[in-house]
Short mmCIF file of C-alpha atoms in Angstrom, two decimals:
data_model
loop_
_atom_site.label_atom_id
_atom_site.label_comp_id
_atom_site.label_asym_id
_atom_site.label_seq_id
_atom_site.Cartn_x
_atom_site.Cartn_y
_atom_site.Cartn_z
CA MET A 1 0.00 0.00 0.00
CA SER A 2 1.49 3.35 -1.04
CA TYR A 3 1.42 6.26 1.38
CA GLN A 4 -0.53 8.23 -1.23
CA LEU A 5 -3.65 6.20 -0.47
CA ARG A 6 -3.56 7.54 3.09
CA VAL A 7 -3.66 11.19 2.03
CA ASP A 8 -7.44 11.27 1.56
CA SER A 9 -8.27 8.32 3.82
CA PRO A 10 -11.03 8.99 6.36
CA ALA A 11 -10.47 9.47 10.08
CA PRO A 12 -9.38 8.21 12.47
CA HIS A 13 -5.73 8.78 11.70
CA LYS A 14 -2.77 7.46 13.66
CA LEU A 15 0.48 9.43 13.91
CA LEU A 16 3.87 8.32 15.26
CA ALA A 17 6.66 10.72 16.30
CA CYS A 18 10.22 9.57 17.07
CA ASP A 19 12.70 11.77 18.98
CA GLY A 20 16.36 12.32 18.20
CA GLY A 21 19.09 11.02 20.47
CA GLY A 22 21.89 9.18 18.63
CA ILE A 23 22.44 5.54 19.48
CA ARG A 24 19.85 5.97 22.24
CA GLY A 25 17.36 5.38 19.43
CA ILE A 26 17.62 1.74 20.51
CA ILE A 27 15.51 2.74 23.56
CA SER A 28 12.75 3.90 21.19
CA ILE A 29 13.06 0.69 19.20
CA GLU A 30 12.36 -1.49 22.23
CA ILE A 31 9.28 0.60 23.01
CA LEU A 32 8.11 0.31 19.41
CA ALA A 33 8.64 -3.46 19.58
CA LYS A 34 6.09 -3.68 22.37
CA ILE A 35 3.63 -1.50 20.43
CA GLU A 36 4.02 -3.67 17.35
CA ALA A 37 3.60 -6.88 19.37
CA ASP A 38 0.44 -5.53 21.03
CA LEU A 39 -1.02 -4.46 17.68
CA ARG A 40 -0.33 -7.89 16.22
CA ALA A 41 -2.05 -9.58 19.13
CA ALA A 42 -5.05 -7.21 19.09
CA SER A 43 -5.55 -7.59 15.34
CA SER A 44 -4.70 -11.31 15.15
CA LYS A 45 -2.28 -10.39 12.34
CA PRO A 46 1.12 -11.90 13.16
CA ASN A 47 2.81 -10.19 10.20
CA LEU A 48 1.56 -6.68 10.96
CA VAL A 49 4.19 -3.95 10.89
CA LEU A 50 3.87 -0.41 12.18
CA ALA A 51 3.38 0.93 8.63
CA ASP A 52 0.12 -1.06 8.52
CA TYR A 53 -1.14 0.91 11.51
CA PHE A 54 0.33 4.42 11.42
CA ASP A 55 -0.79 6.79 8.67
CA TYR A 56 1.90 9.43 9.23
CA VAL A 57 5.29 8.97 10.90
CA ALA A 58 7.87 11.60 11.78
CA GLY A 59 11.40 11.57 13.09
CA THR A 60 14.35 13.78 13.88
CA SER A 61 18.00 12.66 13.73
CA THR A 62 18.12 9.02 14.86
CA GLY A 63 14.32 9.25 14.94
CA ALA A 64 14.46 10.04 11.21
CA ILE A 65 16.20 6.72 10.60
CA ILE A 66 13.59 4.85 12.65
CA ALA A 67 10.62 6.70 11.13
CA THR A 68 11.89 6.14 7.60
CA LEU A 69 12.36 2.41 8.15
CA VAL A 70 8.90 2.21 9.71
CA ALA A 71 7.40 4.03 6.72
CA LEU A 72 9.20 1.66 4.33
CA GLY A 73 7.47 -1.27 6.01
CA TYR A 74 10.34 -2.76 7.99
CA SER A 75 9.38 -4.71 11.10
CA VAL A 76 10.75 -3.52 14.43
CA ASP A 77 12.83 -6.70 14.60
CA ASP A 78 14.51 -5.66 11.35
CA ILE A 79 15.07 -2.11 12.59
CA ARG A 80 16.57 -3.41 15.84
CA ALA A 81 18.88 -5.72 13.92
CA PHE A 82 20.03 -2.77 11.79
CA TYR A 83 20.91 -0.72 14.89
CA ILE A 84 22.69 -3.56 16.69
CA LYS A 85 24.68 -4.56 13.62
CA SER A 86 25.48 -1.04 12.52
CA GLY A 87 25.68 0.85 15.81
CA SER A 88 29.44 0.84 16.16
CA GLU A 89 29.87 1.72 12.48
CA MET A 90 27.43 4.64 12.75
CA PHE A 91 29.89 6.19 15.20
CA HIS A 92 33.11 5.39 13.35
CA LYS A 93 35.86 7.64 14.73
CA ALA A 94 37.19 10.28 12.40
CA ARG A 95 40.88 10.21 11.59
CA LEU A 96 43.03 12.21 13.99
CA TRP A 97 43.59 15.06 11.53
CA GLU A 98 39.82 15.33 10.91
CA ARG A 99 38.72 15.56 14.54
CA PHE A 100 39.10 19.33 14.76
CA LYS A 101 35.96 19.37 12.57
CA THR A 102 33.91 16.34 13.64
CA LYS A 103 34.20 13.43 16.04
CA PHE A 104 32.98 10.78 13.61
CA ARG A 105 33.22 10.01 9.88
CA ASP A 106 30.08 9.99 7.78
CA ASP A 107 31.06 7.66 4.94
CA LYS A 108 30.07 4.45 6.71
CA LEU A 109 26.79 5.94 7.92
CA ALA A 110 25.97 7.07 4.38
CA LYS A 111 26.79 3.58 3.05
CA MET A 112 24.54 1.91 5.63
CA LEU A 113 21.66 4.26 4.83
CA THR A 114 21.93 3.73 1.08
CA ASP A 115 22.06 -0.04 1.62
CA ILE A 116 18.89 -0.23 3.71
CA ILE A 117 16.88 2.64 2.15
CA GLY A 118 18.10 2.36 -1.43
CA ALA A 119 20.50 4.69 -3.21
CA ASP A 120 17.85 5.80 -5.70
CA THR A 121 14.76 5.77 -3.44
CA LEU A 122 13.13 9.20 -3.54
CA PHE A 123 11.21 10.95 -0.77
CA GLY A 124 8.07 10.56 -2.89
CA SER A 125 8.65 6.89 -3.68
CA ASP A 126 5.70 4.49 -3.60
CA LYS A 127 7.92 2.21 -1.53
CA LEU A 128 6.85 4.34 1.43
CA ARG A 129 3.72 2.93 3.00
CA SER A 130 3.06 5.80 5.44
CA LEU A 131 3.30 9.53 5.04
CA LEU A 132 6.71 10.63 6.32
CA MET A 133 8.05 13.81 7.90
CA ILE A 134 11.78 14.33 8.51
CA VAL A 135 13.25 17.30 10.36
CA LEU A 136 16.47 18.94 9.13
CA ARG A 137 18.15 22.24 9.86
CA ASN A 138 19.19 24.29 6.85
CA ALA A 139 22.42 25.92 8.00
CA THR A 140 22.62 27.96 4.80
CA THR A 141 19.34 29.74 5.49
CA ASP A 142 19.59 29.33 9.30
CA SER A 143 16.13 27.78 9.51
CA PRO A 144 14.43 24.52 10.48
CA TRP A 145 13.19 22.41 7.57
CA PRO A 146 10.51 19.91 8.54
CA LEU A 147 10.03 18.14 5.20
CA SER A 148 7.09 15.92 4.27
CA ASN A 149 6.23 13.72 1.31
CA ASN A 150 2.62 14.93 1.57
CA PRO A 151 1.73 15.38 -2.13
CA LYS A 152 -0.58 18.30 -1.29
CA ALA A 153 2.19 20.35 0.35
CA LYS A 154 3.40 23.43 -1.52
CA TYR A 155 6.84 22.12 -2.42
CA ASN A 156 5.51 18.77 -3.62
CA LEU A 157 2.99 20.15 -6.10
CA ALA A 158 3.51 19.39 -9.77
CA GLY A 159 5.59 22.09 -11.39
CA ALA A 160 7.23 23.23 -8.15
CA THR A 161 10.97 23.87 -8.49
CA GLY A 162 13.06 21.45 -6.46
CA ARG A 163 10.15 19.29 -5.30
CA ASN A 164 10.86 17.67 -1.93
CA ALA A 165 9.39 14.41 -3.24
CA GLU A 166 12.21 14.23 -5.81
CA LEU A 167 15.02 14.41 -3.24
CA LYS A 168 16.90 11.24 -2.37
CA LEU A 169 15.49 9.78 0.83
CA TRP A 170 18.76 8.43 2.23
CA GLN A 171 20.36 11.85 1.86
CA LEU A 172 17.56 13.57 3.78
CA VAL A 173 17.94 11.03 6.57
CA ARG A 174 21.71 11.49 6.57
CA ALA A 175 21.23 15.26 6.80
CA SER A 176 18.83 14.90 9.71
CA THR A 177 21.46 12.87 11.60
CA ALA A 178 24.36 15.28 10.97
CA ALA A 179 24.74 16.37 14.59
CA PRO A 180 27.22 19.29 14.82
CA THR A 181 30.62 18.21 16.23
CA TYR A 182 29.58 14.54 15.77
CA PHE A 183 29.18 14.28 11.97
CA PRO A 184 29.99 16.48 8.97
CA PRO A 185 27.07 18.41 7.44
CA GLU A 186 25.25 17.15 4.33
CA VAL A 187 25.12 19.21 1.13
CA ILE A 188 21.92 18.76 -0.88
CA HIS A 189 20.93 20.32 -4.19
CA VAL A 190 17.34 21.55 -4.11
CA GLY A 191 16.33 22.75 -7.55
CA ASP A 192 19.08 25.06 -8.75
CA LYS A 193 20.34 25.83 -5.23
CA GLU A 194 22.82 24.13 -2.95
CA PHE A 195 22.17 24.02 0.79
CA VAL A 196 24.18 22.81 3.77
CA PHE A 197 22.10 20.78 6.21
CA VAL A 198 22.75 19.63 9.77
CA ASP A 199 20.90 17.65 12.40
CA GLY A 200 17.23 18.53 12.89
CA GLY A 201 17.83 18.02 16.61
CA VAL A 202 19.28 21.53 16.82
CA THR A 203 15.86 23.00 16.04
CA MET A 204 12.66 23.20 18.08
CA TYR A 205 11.71 19.77 16.76
CA ASN A 206 14.09 17.23 18.30
CA ASN A 207 10.76 15.90 19.52
CA PRO A 208 8.64 16.38 16.39
CA ALA A 209 5.26 15.41 17.87
CA PHE A 210 3.41 18.74 17.90
CA GLN A 211 4.91 19.82 14.59
CA LEU A 212 3.65 16.55 13.13
CA PHE A 213 0.17 17.38 14.41
CA LEU A 214 0.35 20.81 12.74
CA MET A 215 1.52 19.34 9.45
CA ALA A 216 -1.33 16.83 9.49
CA THR A 217 -4.11 19.27 10.37
CA SER A 218 -3.32 22.95 9.71
CA GLU A 219 -4.42 24.62 6.48
CA PRO A 220 -0.95 25.82 5.33
CA TYR A 221 0.17 22.19 4.90
CA ARG A 222 -3.04 21.36 2.95
CA LEU A 223 -3.59 17.87 4.37
CA CYS A 224 -6.26 19.11 6.79
CA TRP A 225 -7.04 15.87 8.61
CA GLU A 226 -9.88 15.99 11.10
CA THR A 227 -9.19 16.66 14.76
CA GLY A 228 -10.85 15.21 17.83
CA VAL A 229 -10.02 12.64 20.49
CA ASP A 230 -11.74 9.95 18.43
CA LYS A 231 -10.37 11.23 15.11
CA MET A 232 -6.63 11.28 15.74
CA LEU A 233 -4.07 9.41 17.85
CA ILE A 234 -0.51 10.64 18.34
CA VAL A 235 2.07 8.27 19.80
CA SER A 236 5.30 9.99 20.80
CA VAL A 237 8.38 7.90 21.59
CA GLY A 238 11.51 9.29 23.23
CA THR A 239 15.14 8.21 23.45
CA GLY A 240 15.54 9.04 27.11
CA ALA A 241 15.76 12.39 28.89
CA SER A 242 19.20 13.30 30.16
CA ALA A 243 19.38 16.59 32.03
CA ASN A 244 22.90 17.97 32.49
CA ALA A 245 22.35 18.94 36.12
CA ASN A 246 25.30 20.19 38.18
CA SER A 247 24.47 21.19 41.73
CA ASN A 248 28.09 22.23 42.35
CA LEU A 249 28.28 24.61 39.37
CA SER A 250 29.97 27.94 40.05
CA PRO A 251 29.67 31.10 37.91
CA GLU A 252 33.41 31.01 37.27
CA GLU A 253 33.09 27.69 35.43
CA MET A 254 30.69 29.15 32.85
CA ASN A 255 33.30 30.19 30.30
CA LEU A 256 33.13 30.05 26.50
CA LEU A 257 34.01 26.36 26.34
CA TYR A 258 31.46 25.46 29.00
CA ASN A 259 28.69 27.36 27.23
CA ALA A 260 29.63 25.93 23.82
CA GLY A 261 29.39 22.43 25.23
CA THR A 262 26.20 22.79 27.25
CA ILE A 263 23.92 25.39 25.65
CA PRO A 264 22.97 23.30 22.56
CA SER A 265 21.90 20.33 24.69
CA ALA A 266 20.04 22.66 27.06
CA LEU A 267 18.09 24.20 24.17
CA MET A 268 17.34 20.75 22.74
CA ALA A 269 16.04 19.54 26.10
CA ALA A 270 13.83 22.61 26.49
CA ALA A 271 12.42 22.19 22.98
CA LEU A 272 11.72 18.50 23.57
CA HIS A 273 9.88 19.37 26.79
CA GLU A 274 7.85 22.11 25.10
CA GLN A 275 6.66 19.86 22.25
CA ASP A 276 5.57 17.26 24.79
CA PHE A 277 3.83 19.86 26.96
CA LEU A 278 1.93 21.28 23.97
CA CYS A 279 0.72 17.80 23.04
CA ARG A 280 -0.47 17.15 26.59
CA VAL A 281 -2.29 20.48 26.80
CA PHE A 282 -4.03 20.29 23.42
CA GLY A 283 -4.42 16.53 23.36
CA LYS A 284 -6.11 14.08 25.68
CA CYS A 285 -3.03 12.60 27.32
CA LEU A 286 -3.41 8.97 28.40
CA ALA A 287 0.21 8.20 29.29
CA GLY A 288 3.32 10.19 30.13
CA ASP A 289 5.75 10.72 32.99
CA VAL A 290 5.90 13.85 35.14
CA LEU A 291 7.22 16.79 33.13
CA ASP A 292 8.33 18.87 36.09
CA ARG A 293 7.42 19.47 39.72
CA GLU A 294 5.14 22.42 39.01
CA ILE A 295 2.88 21.00 36.30
CA GLY A 296 3.14 17.28 36.99
CA ASP A 297 2.09 14.96 34.14
CA VAL A 298 -0.80 17.16 32.85
CA ILE A 299 -2.96 14.05 32.43
CA GLY A 300 -6.61 15.10 32.73
CA GLN A 301 -5.69 18.77 32.39
CA GLY A 302 -5.50 21.32 29.60
CA ILE A 303 -7.00 24.75 28.87
CA LYS A 304 -10.37 25.46 30.40
CA ASP A 305 -13.27 25.27 27.91
CA VAL A 306 -10.93 24.36 25.03
CA PRO A 307 -11.76 20.91 23.62
CA LYS A 308 -9.02 18.34 23.16
CA LEU A 309 -7.86 17.98 19.57
CA PHE A 310 -6.44 14.45 19.62
CA THR A 311 -5.59 11.49 21.83
CA TYR A 312 -1.96 11.42 22.95
CA VAL A 313 0.47 9.02 24.57
CA ARG A 314 4.12 9.65 25.41
CA TYR A 315 6.63 6.94 26.25
CA ASN A 316 10.08 8.00 27.44
CA ALA A 317 12.70 7.30 30.11
CA GLU A 318 14.40 9.54 32.63
CA LEU A 319 18.07 8.52 32.49
CA SER A 320 19.13 10.01 35.83
CA ARG A 321 20.01 7.78 38.77
CA GLU A 322 16.56 8.41 40.22
CA GLY A 323 14.85 7.70 36.91
CA LEU A 324 16.65 4.41 36.35
CA ASP A 325 15.93 3.33 39.91
CA ALA A 326 12.22 4.02 39.37
CA LEU A 327 12.34 1.68 36.37
CA GLY A 328 13.91 -1.03 38.53
CA LEU A 329 17.29 -0.64 36.80
CA LYS A 330 19.59 0.00 39.74
CA GLN A 331 22.31 -2.09 38.06
CA ILE A 332 22.63 0.37 35.14
CA SER A 333 24.97 3.33 35.39
CA PRO A 334 23.43 6.59 34.12
CA GLU A 335 26.71 7.48 32.40
CA HIS A 336 26.43 4.36 30.26
CA VAL A 337 23.06 5.26 28.77
CA GLN A 338 23.02 9.04 28.70
CA GLN A 339 25.49 9.69 25.88
CA MET A 340 24.34 9.78 22.25
CA ASP A 341 27.42 7.82 21.09
CA SER A 342 27.65 5.22 23.86
CA VAL A 343 27.75 2.26 21.47
CA ASP A 344 29.48 0.01 23.99
CA HIS A 345 26.33 0.02 26.13
CA ILE A 346 23.61 -0.75 23.59
CA SER A 347 22.46 -3.77 25.58
CA GLU A 348 21.90 -1.60 28.66
CA MET A 349 19.91 0.88 26.58
CA GLN A 350 17.79 -2.02 25.40
CA GLU A 351 17.07 -2.87 29.03
CA VAL A 352 15.92 0.71 29.56
CA GLY A 353 13.67 0.55 26.51
CA ARG A 354 12.12 -2.74 27.59
CA ALA A 355 11.46 -1.31 31.06
CA VAL A 356 9.68 1.72 29.56
CA ALA A 357 7.78 -0.60 27.22
CA THR A 358 5.96 -2.12 30.20
CA LYS A 359 4.03 1.17 30.32
CA VAL A 360 2.58 0.54 26.84
CA LYS A 361 -1.04 -0.52 27.19
CA THR A 362 -3.34 -1.83 24.48
CA GLU A 363 -6.16 0.31 25.84
CA HIS A 364 -4.16 3.44 24.97
CA MET A 365 -4.96 2.71 21.33
CA ASN A 366 -8.50 1.40 21.73
CA GLY A 367 -10.83 2.78 19.07
CA PHE A 368 -8.01 3.31 16.58
CA LYS A 369 -8.08 0.28 14.33
CA THR A 370 -5.49 -0.97 11.86
CA SER A 371 -5.76 0.95 8.59
CA VAL A 372 -4.92 -1.76 6.07
CA SER A 373 -5.16 -5.49 5.52
CA THR A 374 -2.02 -7.54 6.04
#
């Protein structure tokens, strides 16, 4: 089934958003494995994959890899195998003389993406079974670029110069994963222009959930799907929250190097939190951990007299010592699972993901049936 058949399909619609977070994407994968297993059991379809269920998937950075493979119809088992096999190669150390630019080389990552996605697969390819949104940052124009293969969107219309649908899919995914200081940027020709792209995680959409809602429903994006708690489900999956808290910080330590190393992650964490908060306020939130001490988990709350626009669930892990203890993972060191390039501790991240996956409940998706036959 091509994604194009979903464009004008009737409600309800199911949306999936995958956060960025480097190799911590394996945490998301274990959560998605539980969702896929539950959907198979509920539908009595042992071969169901997430693309059979979700109409629109979105991802940023490592989430862009996961979302793209979901949209292409890969099972979560296949996606997991890709991460486990390729994890160490994704973070292949740059040569010593290159490390003043980036920590890792990009050639092996590009090769892996072309192998699994296809070197000639376009963003508008009928190989995609779900609508797909990928978040990039255009460093040339200094702006976020959340790109969609929605055929109704302005830059996918027939006759548009540099149609997004005609861009190579693997290259968009590679660009979305080009985390500054980790990987080199990706240069992409769009029409008659050349742009330099970096990781979409350094935008407001490292968690792309609310932006995905806007691109599915708001008039400027021309898809205009119906809203309502029985019309739309948004499932948001994180890669683990890792606050860089330092109770012993002194003002004297906050020099140029300190700020250069901490401000980007601080902005990313704030953006991730804000996207989640917006979804909980405007959606009917059925699952999600406490956001902070003041507002709690926002479940059952919102804006007075403003109706909820969709049903929403959020699955994520707090990777602090306290958060891991709450998941029953006292044996796991926070330092092993907090870093985006901690490839030596993939198995521990899988444990975290499986612990979070116990919070996935079939009833969270009741009323939202599988879209296609399998």
